Amino acid sequence: PPTDKKVVKLLADAEKARTAPEHHQKLKEALEEDSDRAEILFKLGVSAYRQLRDSPRASFAPALKYFDKLEETCPGHHIDVYYYTGLMHYSQGEYAEAAKAFQAFQRFPSDDPSKLGKDVDKKSADVEEVMPELAFYTEFYRNELPFDPQVLRGVSTPSDEYLPMFSPDNSILFFTRVGKYQAKGDLVAKDVEELTESRRASLELDFDRGQALPEPFNQGDSYGGVTISVNNKELFVTVCKPVGEGYRNCDIFRTHYDNHMDFGSGMEVWEWTGLEDLGPAINTPDGWESQPSLSADGRTLYFATVREGSRGTDIYSSTRDDKGVWSTAKPLPAPINTDGDDKAP
């Protein structure tokens, strides 16, 4: 423990501080009096972390600085040094550094309870749970390959094209293309997002330019953001409609690729059925539901949404039972959903 009277008083003032910034400032003043004091460095590191974690997209560099110096001057001071160091690196996507810190946490000797903290068991369980994920990411980024994206020929035009999705057999590409649409009575044409389909004869050939899909799609509203089942026969699509000045309500619909007999030609005809609203279990009357993604077994639908209760844009999921009824959509837990915008599942 510190013996310098001024340092002792500053530490006491820090403990009595009413606000986190005041607490942190007193610790900094104490550090100015004794720059190598392990106890002060440790408390400053924890204090800085707690302030920064509540600031979206903030860098943890100021907090890491204190822990790094503490490790240089007094290694093994407390197990939480490695826990918080790992946590901050993990939050910043620095997976190799996080794994290194958490490994030091797991190897920390347990013979001195004063260096472990009261919640060491919970923290140990948290670290144990995240280590496989860190091992995967560390190996993944260790083997980075050159990334040289090229413009997709045939499909790409002077118009905007986005939200692409391949059919399971890679022969069809669905995407959104911005086109001009002028309804009867409109003075001028407006930009409308059209769900477009492009095909290729073989995997070695380019896709064609693509055509806007006919009815039941592209009926004046904006269409795009699709997902399709593994058998190519069930498709989910986002439809956005203007419902107020400056606001569009986007919901998710579904359709099936069904066949019927054309008695005029005597031939079997395949076409998409009318769009079916997925209903209140998934869609909201004043929210934004988009970017659906169907699981391979067809039972779980993931999608991005902005709604009451979401933190910006979040990813939700709903499951379908044996009768085809969708459960009430729920947000995915952390670390999938964050305080930022999470989308495009």
PDB file of C-alpha atoms in Angstrom, residues 128-268:
ATOM      1  CA  GLU A 128     -13.651 -20.679 -21.347  1.00  0.00           C
ATOM      2  CA  GLU A 129     -16.698 -20.071 -23.520  1.00  0.00           C
ATOM      3  CA  VAL A 130     -15.034 -17.566 -25.843  1.00  0.00           C
ATOM      4  CA  MET A 131     -11.697 -19.356 -26.354  1.00  0.00           C
ATOM      5  CA  PRO A 132     -12.882 -21.644 -29.225  1.00  0.00           C
ATOM      6  CA  GLU A 133     -14.155 -18.585 -31.098  1.00  0.00           C
ATOM      7  CA  LEU A 134     -10.819 -16.825 -30.599  1.00  0.00           C
ATOM      8  CA  ALA A 135      -8.928 -19.893 -31.798  1.00  0.00           C
ATOM      9  CA  PHE A 136     -11.011 -19.919 -34.979  1.00  0.00           C
ATOM     10  CA  TYR A 137     -10.550 -16.215 -35.720  1.00  0.00           C
ATOM     11  CA  THR A 138      -6.842 -16.300 -34.914  1.00  0.00           C
ATOM     12  CA  GLU A 139      -6.292 -19.151 -37.365  1.00  0.00           C
ATOM     13  CA  PHE A 140      -8.617 -17.588 -39.932  1.00  0.00           C
ATOM     14  CA  TYR A 141      -6.800 -14.252 -40.037  1.00  0.00           C
ATOM     15  CA  ARG A 142      -3.398 -15.926 -39.930  1.00  0.00           C
ATOM     16  CA  ASN A 143      -4.150 -17.377 -43.370  1.00  0.00           C
ATOM     17  CA  GLU A 144      -5.462 -14.308 -45.142  1.00  0.00           C
ATOM     18  CA  LEU A 145      -5.706 -14.601 -48.918  1.00  0.00           C
ATOM     19  CA  PRO A 146      -5.427 -11.811 -51.489  1.00  0.00           C
ATOM     20  CA  PHE A 147      -8.741  -9.997 -51.894  1.00  0.00           C
ATOM     21  CA  ASP A 148      -9.243  -8.494 -55.328  1.00  0.00           C
ATOM     22  CA  PRO A 149     -12.972  -8.006 -56.044  1.00  0.00           C
ATOM     23  CA  GLN A 150     -13.957  -7.596 -59.679  1.00  0.00           C
ATOM     24  CA  VAL A 151     -17.042  -6.031 -61.231  1.00  0.00           C
ATOM     25  CA  LEU A 152     -19.515  -8.788 -62.117  1.00  0.00           C
ATOM     26  CA  ARG A 153     -19.846  -8.714 -65.885  1.00  0.00           C
ATOM     27  CA  GLY A 154     -23.259  -8.847 -67.504  1.00  0.00           C
ATOM     28  CA  VAL A 155     -25.152  -7.891 -64.365  1.00  0.00           C
ATOM     29  CA  SER A 156     -23.432  -4.580 -63.619  1.00  0.00           C
ATOM     30  CA  THR A 157     -24.836  -1.563 -65.474  1.00  0.00           C
ATOM     31  CA  PRO A 158     -24.800   2.246 -65.049  1.00  0.00           C
ATOM     32  CA  SER A 159     -27.755   1.759 -62.667  1.00  0.00           C
ATOM     33  CA  ASP A 160     -27.251   0.772 -59.026  1.00  0.00           C
ATOM     34  CA  GLU A 161     -27.231  -2.968 -58.313  1.00  0.00           C
ATOM     35  CA  TYR A 162     -26.958  -4.416 -54.811  1.00  0.00           C
ATOM     36  CA  LEU A 163     -28.180  -7.064 -52.315  1.00  0.00           C
ATOM     37  CA  PRO A 164     -27.162 -10.049 -54.494  1.00  0.00           C
ATOM     38  CA  MET A 165     -28.113 -13.621 -53.648  1.00  0.00           C
ATOM     39  CA  PHE A 166     -27.262 -16.830 -55.511  1.00  0.00           C
ATOM     40  CA  SER A 167     -29.695 -19.679 -55.874  1.00  0.00           C
ATOM     41  CA  PRO A 168     -28.370 -22.850 -54.176  1.00  0.00           C
ATOM     42  CA  ASP A 169     -27.202 -24.277 -57.515  1.00  0.00           C
ATOM     43  CA  ASN A 170     -25.456 -20.970 -58.463  1.00  0.00           C
ATOM     44  CA  SER A 171     -27.327 -20.749 -61.770  1.00  0.00           C
ATOM     45  CA  ILE A 172     -29.568 -17.802 -60.824  1.00  0.00           C
ATOM     46  CA  LEU A 173     -28.620 -14.466 -59.299  1.00  0.00           C
ATOM     47  CA  PHE A 174     -31.301 -12.390 -57.601  1.00  0.00           C
ATOM     48  CA  PHE A 175     -30.478  -8.768 -56.851  1.00  0.00           C
ATOM     49  CA  THR A 176     -31.959  -5.292 -56.539  1.00  0.00           C
ATOM     50  CA  ARG A 177     -31.603  -2.829 -59.399  1.00  0.00           C
ATOM     51  CA  VAL A 178     -32.743   0.781 -59.181  1.00  0.00           C
ATOM     52  CA  GLY A 179     -35.008   1.674 -62.085  1.00  0.00           C
ATOM     53  CA  LYS A 180     -37.379   4.451 -63.114  1.00  0.00           C
ATOM     54  CA  TYR A 181     -41.112   3.962 -62.582  1.00  0.00           C
ATOM     55  CA  GLN A 182     -43.931   6.337 -63.485  1.00  0.00           C
ATOM     56  CA  ALA A 183     -47.387   5.336 -62.335  1.00  0.00           C
ATOM     57  CA  LYS A 184     -50.536   6.582 -63.998  1.00  0.00           C
ATOM     58  CA  GLY A 185     -51.116  10.134 -62.820  1.00  0.00           C
ATOM     59  CA  ASP A 186     -47.519  10.744 -61.727  1.00  0.00           C
ATOM     60  CA  LEU A 187     -45.956  13.886 -63.194  1.00  0.00           C
ATOM     61  CA  VAL A 188     -42.437  12.486 -63.166  1.00  0.00           C
ATOM     62  CA  ALA A 189     -40.819   9.096 -62.902  1.00  0.00           C
ATOM     63  CA  LYS A 190     -39.364   8.068 -59.546  1.00  0.00           C
ATOM     64  CA  ASP A 191     -36.560   5.743 -58.550  1.00  0.00           C
ATOM     65  CA  VAL A 192     -37.874   2.308 -57.612  1.00  0.00           C
ATOM     66  CA  GLU A 193     -35.959  -0.737 -56.410  1.00  0.00           C
ATOM     67  CA  GLU A 194     -36.757  -3.688 -58.673  1.00  0.00           C
ATOM     68  CA  LEU A 195     -36.165  -7.322 -57.806  1.00  0.00           C
ATOM     69  CA  THR A 196     -34.168  -8.626 -60.748  1.00  0.00           C
ATOM     70  CA  GLU A 197     -33.253 -12.119 -61.882  1.00  0.00           C
ATOM     71  CA  SER A 198     -30.161 -12.991 -63.922  1.00  0.00           C
ATOM     72  CA  ARG A 199     -29.287 -16.444 -65.246  1.00  0.00           C
ATOM     73  CA  ARG A 200     -26.323 -18.256 -66.743  1.00  0.00           C
ATOM     74  CA  ALA A 201     -26.253 -21.435 -68.790  1.00  0.00           C
ATOM     75  CA  SER A 202     -23.299 -22.922 -66.912  1.00  0.00           C
ATOM     76  CA  LEU A 203     -20.977 -22.054 -64.048  1.00  0.00           C
ATOM     77  CA  GLU A 204     -18.236 -21.210 -66.555  1.00  0.00           C
ATOM     78  CA  LEU A 205     -20.285 -18.506 -68.307  1.00  0.00           C
ATOM     79  CA  ASP A 206     -21.211 -14.956 -67.301  1.00  0.00           C
ATOM     80  CA  PHE A 207     -24.656 -14.045 -66.040  1.00  0.00           C
ATOM     81  CA  ASP A 208     -26.954 -12.240 -68.466  1.00  0.00           C
ATOM     82  CA  ARG A 209     -28.007  -8.626 -67.873  1.00  0.00           C
ATOM     83  CA  GLY A 210     -31.044  -9.722 -65.943  1.00  0.00           C
ATOM     84  CA  GLN A 211     -34.708  -8.825 -66.105  1.00  0.00           C
ATOM     85  CA  ALA A 212     -37.024  -7.327 -63.511  1.00  0.00           C
ATOM     86  CA  LEU A 213     -39.224 -10.143 -62.258  1.00  0.00           C
ATOM     87  CA  PRO A 214     -42.867 -10.003 -63.370  1.00  0.00           C
ATOM     88  CA  GLU A 215     -45.977 -10.157 -61.191  1.00  0.00           C
ATOM     89  CA  PRO A 216     -46.306 -10.790 -58.261  1.00  0.00           C
ATOM     90  CA  PHE A 217     -43.089  -8.749 -57.930  1.00  0.00           C
ATOM     91  CA  ASN A 218     -42.312  -5.146 -58.859  1.00  0.00           C
ATOM     92  CA  GLN A 219     -45.833  -3.757 -58.662  1.00  0.00           C
ATOM     93  CA  GLY A 220     -44.886  -0.121 -58.118  1.00  0.00           C
ATOM     94  CA  ASP A 221     -43.323  -0.508 -54.680  1.00  0.00           C
ATOM     95  CA  SER A 222     -39.661  -1.253 -53.988  1.00  0.00           C
ATOM     96  CA  TYR A 223     -38.633  -4.911 -53.949  1.00  0.00           C
ATOM     97  CA  GLY A 224     -35.333  -6.505 -52.981  1.00  0.00           C
ATOM     98  CA  GLY A 225     -33.366  -8.339 -50.351  1.00  0.00           C
ATOM     99  CA  VAL A 226     -34.301 -11.982 -50.932  1.00  0.00           C
ATOM    100  CA  THR A 227     -33.521 -15.459 -49.680  1.00  0.00           C
ATOM    101  CA  ILE A 228     -34.495 -18.741 -51.305  1.00  0.00           C
ATOM    102  CA  SER A 229     -34.926 -22.309 -50.088  1.00  0.00           C
ATOM    103  CA  VAL A 230     -32.478 -25.052 -51.044  1.00  0.00           C
ATOM    104  CA  ASN A 231     -34.962 -26.509 -53.552  1.00  0.00           C
ATOM    105  CA  ASN A 232     -35.413 -23.103 -55.268  1.00  0.00           C
ATOM    106  CA  LYS A 233     -39.187 -23.216 -54.644  1.00  0.00           C
ATOM    107  CA  GLU A 234     -39.759 -20.888 -51.686  1.00  0.00           C
ATOM    108  CA  LEU A 235     -38.618 -17.283 -51.821  1.00  0.00           C
ATOM    109  CA  PHE A 236     -38.741 -14.534 -49.189  1.00  0.00           C
ATOM    110  CA  VAL A 237     -38.581 -10.928 -50.360  1.00  0.00           C
ATOM    111  CA  THR A 238     -38.625  -7.461 -48.809  1.00  0.00           C
ATOM    112  CA  VAL A 239     -41.285  -5.044 -50.035  1.00  0.00           C
ATOM    113  CA  CYS A 240     -41.089  -1.355 -49.078  1.00  0.00           C
ATOM    114  CA  LYS A 241     -44.085   0.934 -49.341  1.00  0.00           C
ATOM    115  CA  PRO A 242     -44.318   4.673 -48.631  1.00  0.00           C
ATOM    116  CA  VAL A 243     -46.623   5.209 -45.642  1.00  0.00           C
ATOM    117  CA  GLY A 244     -45.835   8.799 -44.773  1.00  0.00           C
ATOM    118  CA  GLU A 245     -43.728  11.735 -45.771  1.00  0.00           C
ATOM    119  CA  GLY A 246     -40.098  10.643 -45.776  1.00  0.00           C
ATOM    120  CA  TYR A 247     -40.862   7.160 -44.393  1.00  0.00           C
ATOM    121  CA  ARG A 248     -41.163   3.742 -46.019  1.00  0.00           C
ATOM    122  CA  ASN A 249     -42.428   0.676 -44.190  1.00  0.00           C
ATOM    123  CA  CYS A 250     -40.538  -2.447 -45.228  1.00  0.00           C
ATOM    124  CA  ASP A 251     -41.926  -5.931 -44.546  1.00  0.00           C
ATOM    125  CA  ILE A 252     -40.982  -9.477 -45.508  1.00  0.00           C
ATOM    126  CA  PHE A 253     -43.224 -11.572 -47.763  1.00  0.00           C
ATOM    127  CA  ARG A 254     -43.030 -15.131 -49.088  1.00  0.00           C
ATOM    128  CA  THR A 255     -43.998 -16.861 -52.309  1.00  0.00           C
ATOM    129  CA  HIS A 256     -43.840 -20.393 -53.733  1.00  0.00           C
ATOM    130  CA  TYR A 257     -42.762 -21.590 -57.170  1.00  0.00           C
ATOM    131  CA  ASP A 258     -45.752 -23.745 -58.167  1.00  0.00           C
ATOM    132  CA  ASN A 259     -46.866 -25.443 -61.338  1.00  0.00           C
ATOM    133  CA  HIS A 260     -50.225 -25.609 -63.074  1.00  0.00           C
ATOM    134  CA  MET A 261     -51.554 -26.789 -66.400  1.00  0.00           C
ATOM    135  CA  ASP A 262     -52.041 -24.209 -69.145  1.00  0.00           C
ATOM    136  CA  PHE A 263     -55.069 -25.667 -70.917  1.00  0.00           C
ATOM    137  CA  GLY A 264     -54.561 -23.386 -73.889  1.00  0.00           C
ATOM    138  CA  SER A 265     -51.177 -24.864 -74.732  1.00  0.00           C
ATOM    139  CA  GLY A 266     -51.593 -28.133 -72.911  1.00  0.00           C
ATOM    140  CA  MET A 267     -48.275 -27.539 -71.179  1.00  0.00           C
ATOM    141  CA  GLU A 268     -47.206 -27.406 -67.559  1.00  0.00           C
TER     142      GLU A 268
END
